PDB file of C-alpha atoms in Angstrom:
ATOM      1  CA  UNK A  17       0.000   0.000   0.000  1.00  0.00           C
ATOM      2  CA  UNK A  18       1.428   3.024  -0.862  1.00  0.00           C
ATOM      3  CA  UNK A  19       0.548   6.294   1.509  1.00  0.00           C
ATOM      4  CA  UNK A  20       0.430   9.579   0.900  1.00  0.00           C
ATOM      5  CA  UNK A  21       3.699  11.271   1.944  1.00  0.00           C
ATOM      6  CA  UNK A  22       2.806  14.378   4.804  1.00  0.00           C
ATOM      7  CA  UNK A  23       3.923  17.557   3.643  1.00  0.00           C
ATOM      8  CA  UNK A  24       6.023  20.400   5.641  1.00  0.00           C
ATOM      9  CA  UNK A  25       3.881  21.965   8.062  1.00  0.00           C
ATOM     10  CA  UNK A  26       2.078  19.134   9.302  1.00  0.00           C
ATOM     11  CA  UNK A  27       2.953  19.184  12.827  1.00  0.00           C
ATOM     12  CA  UNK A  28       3.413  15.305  13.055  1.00  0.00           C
ATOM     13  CA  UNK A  29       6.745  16.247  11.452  1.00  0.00           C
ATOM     14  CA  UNK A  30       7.560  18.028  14.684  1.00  0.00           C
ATOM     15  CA  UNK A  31       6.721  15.630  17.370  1.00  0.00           C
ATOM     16  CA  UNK A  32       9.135  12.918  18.959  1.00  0.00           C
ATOM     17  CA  UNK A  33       7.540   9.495  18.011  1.00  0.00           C
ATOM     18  CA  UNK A  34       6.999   6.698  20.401  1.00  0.00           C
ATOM     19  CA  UNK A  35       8.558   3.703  20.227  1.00  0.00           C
ATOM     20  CA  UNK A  36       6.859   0.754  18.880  1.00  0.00           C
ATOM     21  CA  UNK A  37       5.574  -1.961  21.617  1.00  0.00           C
ATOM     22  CA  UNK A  38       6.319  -5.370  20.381  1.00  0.00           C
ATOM     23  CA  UNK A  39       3.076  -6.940  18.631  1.00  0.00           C
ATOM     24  CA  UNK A  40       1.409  -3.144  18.384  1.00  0.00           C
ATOM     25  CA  UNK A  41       1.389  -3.328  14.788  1.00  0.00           C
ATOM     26  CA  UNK A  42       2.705  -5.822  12.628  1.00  0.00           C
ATOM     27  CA  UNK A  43       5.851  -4.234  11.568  1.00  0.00           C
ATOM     28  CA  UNK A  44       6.619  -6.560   8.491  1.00  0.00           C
ATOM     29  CA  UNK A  45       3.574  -5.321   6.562  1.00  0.00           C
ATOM     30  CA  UNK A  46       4.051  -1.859   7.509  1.00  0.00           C
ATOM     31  CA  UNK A  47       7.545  -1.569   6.492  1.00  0.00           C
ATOM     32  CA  UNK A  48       6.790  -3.217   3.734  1.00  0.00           C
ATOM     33  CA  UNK A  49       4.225  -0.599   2.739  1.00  0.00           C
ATOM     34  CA  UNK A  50       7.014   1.925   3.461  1.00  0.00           C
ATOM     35  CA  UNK A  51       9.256   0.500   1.375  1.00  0.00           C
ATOM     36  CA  UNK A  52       6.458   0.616  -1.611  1.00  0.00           C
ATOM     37  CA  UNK A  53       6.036   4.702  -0.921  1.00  0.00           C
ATOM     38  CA  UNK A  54       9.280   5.155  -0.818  1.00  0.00           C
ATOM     39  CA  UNK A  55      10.211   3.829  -3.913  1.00  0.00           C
ATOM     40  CA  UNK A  56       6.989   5.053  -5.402  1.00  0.00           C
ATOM     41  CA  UNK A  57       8.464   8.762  -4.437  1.00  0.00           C
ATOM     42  CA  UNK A  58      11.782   7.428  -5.927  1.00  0.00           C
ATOM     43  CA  UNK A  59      13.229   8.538  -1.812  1.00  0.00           C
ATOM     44  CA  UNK A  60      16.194   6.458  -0.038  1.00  0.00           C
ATOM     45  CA  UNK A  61      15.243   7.133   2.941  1.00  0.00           C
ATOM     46  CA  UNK A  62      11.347   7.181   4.677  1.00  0.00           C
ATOM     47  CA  UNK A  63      10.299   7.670   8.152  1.00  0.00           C
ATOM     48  CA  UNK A  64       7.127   6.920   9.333  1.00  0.00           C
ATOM     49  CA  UNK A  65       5.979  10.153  10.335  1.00  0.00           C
ATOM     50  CA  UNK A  66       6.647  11.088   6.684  1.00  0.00           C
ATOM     51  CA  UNK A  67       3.160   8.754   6.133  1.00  0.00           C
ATOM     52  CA  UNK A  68       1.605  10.516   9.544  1.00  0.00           C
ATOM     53  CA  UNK A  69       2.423   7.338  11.846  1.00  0.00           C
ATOM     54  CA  UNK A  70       4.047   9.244  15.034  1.00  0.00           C
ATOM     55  CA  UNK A  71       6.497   6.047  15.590  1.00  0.00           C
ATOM     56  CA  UNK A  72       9.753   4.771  15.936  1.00  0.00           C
ATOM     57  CA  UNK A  73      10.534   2.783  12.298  1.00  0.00           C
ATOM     58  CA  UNK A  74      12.253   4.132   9.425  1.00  0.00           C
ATOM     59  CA  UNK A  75      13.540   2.169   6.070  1.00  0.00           C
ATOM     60  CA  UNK A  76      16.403   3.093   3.887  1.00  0.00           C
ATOM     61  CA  UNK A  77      17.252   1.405   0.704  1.00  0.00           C
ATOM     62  CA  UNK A  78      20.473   3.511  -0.788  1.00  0.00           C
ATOM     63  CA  UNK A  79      21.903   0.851  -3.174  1.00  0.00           C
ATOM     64  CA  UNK A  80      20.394   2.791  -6.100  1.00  0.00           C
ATOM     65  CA  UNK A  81      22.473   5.292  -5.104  1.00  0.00           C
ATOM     66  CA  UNK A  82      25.464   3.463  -6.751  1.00  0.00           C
ATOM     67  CA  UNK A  83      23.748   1.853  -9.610  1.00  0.00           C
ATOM     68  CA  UNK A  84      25.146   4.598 -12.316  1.00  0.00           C
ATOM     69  CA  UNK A  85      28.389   5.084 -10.779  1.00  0.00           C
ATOM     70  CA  UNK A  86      31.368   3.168 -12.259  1.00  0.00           C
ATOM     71  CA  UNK A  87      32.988   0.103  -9.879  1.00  0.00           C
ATOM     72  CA  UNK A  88      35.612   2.800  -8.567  1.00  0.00           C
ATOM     73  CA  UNK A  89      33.473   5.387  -7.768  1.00  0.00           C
ATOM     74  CA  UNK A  90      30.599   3.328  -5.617  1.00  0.00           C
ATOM     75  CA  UNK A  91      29.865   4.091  -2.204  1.00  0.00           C
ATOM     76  CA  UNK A  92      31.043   0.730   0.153  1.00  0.00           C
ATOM     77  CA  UNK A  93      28.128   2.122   2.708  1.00  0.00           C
ATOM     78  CA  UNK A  94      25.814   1.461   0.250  1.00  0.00           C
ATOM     79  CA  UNK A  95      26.455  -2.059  -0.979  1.00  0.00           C
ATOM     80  CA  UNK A  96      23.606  -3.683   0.215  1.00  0.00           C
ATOM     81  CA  UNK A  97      22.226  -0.970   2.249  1.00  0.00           C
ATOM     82  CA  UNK A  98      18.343  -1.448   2.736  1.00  0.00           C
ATOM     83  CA  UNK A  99      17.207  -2.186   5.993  1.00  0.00           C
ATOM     84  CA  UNK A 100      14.302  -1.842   8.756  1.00  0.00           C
ATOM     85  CA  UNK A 101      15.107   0.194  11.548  1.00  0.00           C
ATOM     86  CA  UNK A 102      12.318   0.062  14.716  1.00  0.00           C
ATOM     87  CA  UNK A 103      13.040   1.900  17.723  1.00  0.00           C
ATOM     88  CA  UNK A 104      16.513   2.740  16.705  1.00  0.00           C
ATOM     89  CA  UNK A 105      18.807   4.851  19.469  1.00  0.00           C
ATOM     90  CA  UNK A 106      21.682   6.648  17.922  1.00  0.00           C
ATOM     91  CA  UNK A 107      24.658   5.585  20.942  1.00  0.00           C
ATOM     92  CA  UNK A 108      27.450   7.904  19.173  1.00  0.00           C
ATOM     93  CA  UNK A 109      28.508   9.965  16.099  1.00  0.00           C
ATOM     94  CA  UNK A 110      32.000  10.469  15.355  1.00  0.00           C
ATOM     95  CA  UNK A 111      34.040  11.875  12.790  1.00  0.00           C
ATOM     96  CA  UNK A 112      34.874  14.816  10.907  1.00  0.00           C
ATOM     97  CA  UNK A 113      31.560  16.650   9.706  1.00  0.00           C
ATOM     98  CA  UNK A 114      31.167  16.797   5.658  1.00  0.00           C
ATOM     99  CA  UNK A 115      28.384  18.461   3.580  1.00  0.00           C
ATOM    100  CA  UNK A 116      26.375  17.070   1.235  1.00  0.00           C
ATOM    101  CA  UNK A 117      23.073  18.519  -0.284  1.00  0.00           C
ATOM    102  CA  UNK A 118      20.037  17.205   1.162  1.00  0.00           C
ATOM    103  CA  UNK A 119      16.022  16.890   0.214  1.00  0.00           C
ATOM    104  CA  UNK A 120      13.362  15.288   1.394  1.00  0.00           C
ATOM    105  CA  UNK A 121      10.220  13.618   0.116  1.00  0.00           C
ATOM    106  CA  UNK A 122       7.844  15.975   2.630  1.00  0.00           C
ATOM    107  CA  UNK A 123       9.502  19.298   1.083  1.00  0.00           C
ATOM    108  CA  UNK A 124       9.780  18.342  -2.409  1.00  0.00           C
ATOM    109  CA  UNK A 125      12.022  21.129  -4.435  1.00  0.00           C
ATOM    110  CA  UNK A 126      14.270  21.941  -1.900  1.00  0.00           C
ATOM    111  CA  UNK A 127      17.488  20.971  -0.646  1.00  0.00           C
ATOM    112  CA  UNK A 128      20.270  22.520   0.944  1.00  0.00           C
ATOM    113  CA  UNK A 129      23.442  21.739   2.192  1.00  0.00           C
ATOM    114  CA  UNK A 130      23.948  20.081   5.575  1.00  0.00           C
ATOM    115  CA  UNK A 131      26.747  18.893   7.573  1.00  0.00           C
ATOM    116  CA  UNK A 132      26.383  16.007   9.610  1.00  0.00           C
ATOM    117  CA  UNK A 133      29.153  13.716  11.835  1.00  0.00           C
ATOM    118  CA  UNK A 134      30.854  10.877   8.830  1.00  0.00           C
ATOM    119  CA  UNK A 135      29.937   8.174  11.753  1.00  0.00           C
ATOM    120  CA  UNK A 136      27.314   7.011  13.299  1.00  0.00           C
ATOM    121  CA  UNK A 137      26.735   3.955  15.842  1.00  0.00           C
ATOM    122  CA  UNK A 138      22.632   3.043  16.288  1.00  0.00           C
ATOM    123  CA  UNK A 139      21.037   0.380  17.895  1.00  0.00           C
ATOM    124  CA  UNK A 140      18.015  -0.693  16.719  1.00  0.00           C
ATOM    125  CA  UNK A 141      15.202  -4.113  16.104  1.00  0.00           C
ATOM    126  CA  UNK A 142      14.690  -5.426  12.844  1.00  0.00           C
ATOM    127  CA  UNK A 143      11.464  -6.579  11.666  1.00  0.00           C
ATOM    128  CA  UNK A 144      12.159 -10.120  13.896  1.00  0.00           C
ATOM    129  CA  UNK A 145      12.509  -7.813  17.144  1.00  0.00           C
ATOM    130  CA  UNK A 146      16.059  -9.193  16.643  1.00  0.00           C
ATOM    131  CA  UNK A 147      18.302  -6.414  18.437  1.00  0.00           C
ATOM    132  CA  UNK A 148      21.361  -4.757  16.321  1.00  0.00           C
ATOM    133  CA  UNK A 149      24.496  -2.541  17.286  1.00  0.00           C
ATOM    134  CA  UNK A 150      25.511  -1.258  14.424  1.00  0.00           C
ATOM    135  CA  UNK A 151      28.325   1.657  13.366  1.00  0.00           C
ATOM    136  CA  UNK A 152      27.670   2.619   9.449  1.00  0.00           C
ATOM    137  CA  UNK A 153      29.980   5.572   7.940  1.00  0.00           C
ATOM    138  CA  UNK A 154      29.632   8.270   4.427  1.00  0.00           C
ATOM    139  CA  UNK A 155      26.528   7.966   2.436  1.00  0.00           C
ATOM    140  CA  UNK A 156      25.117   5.361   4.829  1.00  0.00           C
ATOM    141  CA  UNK A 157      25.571   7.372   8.200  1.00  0.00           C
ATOM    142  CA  UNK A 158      24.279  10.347   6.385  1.00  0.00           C
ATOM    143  CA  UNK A 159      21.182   8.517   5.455  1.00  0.00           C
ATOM    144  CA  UNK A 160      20.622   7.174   8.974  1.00  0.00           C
ATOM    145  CA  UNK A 161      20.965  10.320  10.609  1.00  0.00           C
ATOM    146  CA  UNK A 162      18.452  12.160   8.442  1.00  0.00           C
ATOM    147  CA  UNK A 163      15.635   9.815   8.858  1.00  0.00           C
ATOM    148  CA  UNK A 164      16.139   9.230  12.400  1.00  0.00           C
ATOM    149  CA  UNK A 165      15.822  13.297  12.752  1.00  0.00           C
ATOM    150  CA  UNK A 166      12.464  12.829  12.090  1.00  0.00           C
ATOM    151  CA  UNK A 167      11.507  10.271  14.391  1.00  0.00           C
ATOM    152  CA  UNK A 168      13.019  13.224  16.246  1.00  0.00           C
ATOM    153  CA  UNK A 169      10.886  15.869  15.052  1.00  0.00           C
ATOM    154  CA  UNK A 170      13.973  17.589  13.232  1.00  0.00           C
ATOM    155  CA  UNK A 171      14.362  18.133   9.866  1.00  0.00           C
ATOM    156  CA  UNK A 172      17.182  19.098   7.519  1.00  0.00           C
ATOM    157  CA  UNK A 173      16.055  22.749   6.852  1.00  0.00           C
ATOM    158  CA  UNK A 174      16.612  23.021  10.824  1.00  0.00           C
ATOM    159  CA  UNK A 175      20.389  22.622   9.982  1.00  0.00           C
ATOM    160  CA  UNK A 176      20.230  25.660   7.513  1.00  0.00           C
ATOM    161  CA  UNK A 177      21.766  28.475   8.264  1.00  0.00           C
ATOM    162  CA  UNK A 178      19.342  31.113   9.339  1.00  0.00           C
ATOM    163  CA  UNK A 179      19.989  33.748   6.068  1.00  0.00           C
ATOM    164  CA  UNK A 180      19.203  30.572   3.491  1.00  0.00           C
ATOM    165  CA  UNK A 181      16.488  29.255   6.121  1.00  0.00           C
ATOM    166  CA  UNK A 182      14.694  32.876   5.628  1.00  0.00           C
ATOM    167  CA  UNK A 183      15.491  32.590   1.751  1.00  0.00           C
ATOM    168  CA  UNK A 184      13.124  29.793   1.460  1.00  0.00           C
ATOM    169  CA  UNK A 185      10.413  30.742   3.740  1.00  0.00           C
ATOM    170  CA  UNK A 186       7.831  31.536   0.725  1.00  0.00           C
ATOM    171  CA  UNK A 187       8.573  28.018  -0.778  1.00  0.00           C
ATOM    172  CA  UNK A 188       7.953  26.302   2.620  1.00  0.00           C
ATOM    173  CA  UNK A 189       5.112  28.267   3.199  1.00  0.00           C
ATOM    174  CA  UNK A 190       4.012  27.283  -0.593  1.00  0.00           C
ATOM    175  CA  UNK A 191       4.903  23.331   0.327  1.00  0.00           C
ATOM    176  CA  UNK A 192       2.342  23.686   3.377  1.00  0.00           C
ATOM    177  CA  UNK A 193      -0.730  25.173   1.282  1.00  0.00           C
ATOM    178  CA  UNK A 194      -0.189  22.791  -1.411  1.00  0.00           C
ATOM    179  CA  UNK A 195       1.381  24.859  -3.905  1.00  0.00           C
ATOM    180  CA  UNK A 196       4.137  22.270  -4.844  1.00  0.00           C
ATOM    181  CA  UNK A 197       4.443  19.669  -8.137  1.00  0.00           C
ATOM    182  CA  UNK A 198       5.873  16.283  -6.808  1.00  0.00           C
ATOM    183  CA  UNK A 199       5.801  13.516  -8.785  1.00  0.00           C
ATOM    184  CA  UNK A 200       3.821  11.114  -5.739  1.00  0.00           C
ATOM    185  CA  UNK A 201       1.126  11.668  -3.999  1.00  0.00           C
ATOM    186  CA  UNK A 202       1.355  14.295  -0.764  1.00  0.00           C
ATOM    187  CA  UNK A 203      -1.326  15.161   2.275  1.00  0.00           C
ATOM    188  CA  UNK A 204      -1.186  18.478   2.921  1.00  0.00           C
ATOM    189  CA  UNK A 205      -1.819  20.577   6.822  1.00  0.00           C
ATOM    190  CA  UNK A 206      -5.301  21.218   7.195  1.00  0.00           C
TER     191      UNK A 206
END
């Protein structure tokens, strides 16, 4: 099933989510179904308050990432890199912090540079409830920390600094009135 994807504005972007009790839902389906909007929004990366569920699970599939990019040039982060994360706790980032330009599938049209830690050690549940410590690092730890930002209630434009963050009021303020083309389907703040 694919959901809608909740625009800017919607203050379910804002709120911490809950963690997920064990049985709750059944957490195979919905990620599943996450997976499915995501790719239908052609994202690498979806949170499930991005489909107005205030809870702890995100996916991220960034192996497409890498499937233009000569053998030299591909990411080793992303080799393989789609996964479940439930009730994931970031335990440490590490590491120089790098740019990169970010977007996201809730303010379609915009991105903007943000710098973010190169590592990043999470534990989280996979869709077994089997427990993980993991440490990921580039692309991969980037990816991570962005969607669990919104489980969070942060988003990337919060990293902005405040000059380009004022630049691009209108266009948020557009995004939240529905005055924004994206190619998937979006619920818009009441």
């Amino acid at each position: 099933m694919v959901y809608p994807i909740i625009a800017y504005g919607d203050s379910v972007l804002r709120k911490r989510a809950k963690d997920i009790e064990k049985g709750s839902i059944d957490v195979k389906k919905f990620s599943e179904d996450m997976f499915e909007t995501m790719y239908n929004a052609s994202g690498i990366g979806l949170a499930a308050p991005q489909v107005g569920k205030s809870i702890r699970l995100f996916v991220v599939d960034g192996t497409a990432l890498n499937e233009d990019e000569p053998e030299e040039d591909k990411d080793p982060s992303l080799l393989g890199f789609k996964k479940v994360f439930i009730n994931p706790q970031i335990l440490e980032e590490d590491g120089d912090e790098w740019g990169f330009e970010e977007g996201c599938l809730s303010i379609p049209q915009i991105r903007g540079e943000v710098f973010r830690p190169e590592i990043v050690k999470i534990q989280y549940f996979d869709t077994d409830w089997n427990e993980h410590i993991e440490e990921y690092d580039g692309m991969a730890a980037r990816i991570i920390q962005h969607e669990y930002d919104h489980l969070e209630g942060k988003l990337f434009t919060d990293y902005l600094p405040p000059l380009k963050r004022q630049l691009m009021k209108k266009k948020l303020a557009d995004i939240t009135r529905g005055n924004v083309k994206a190619d998937y389907k979006m619920k818009f703040p009441k």
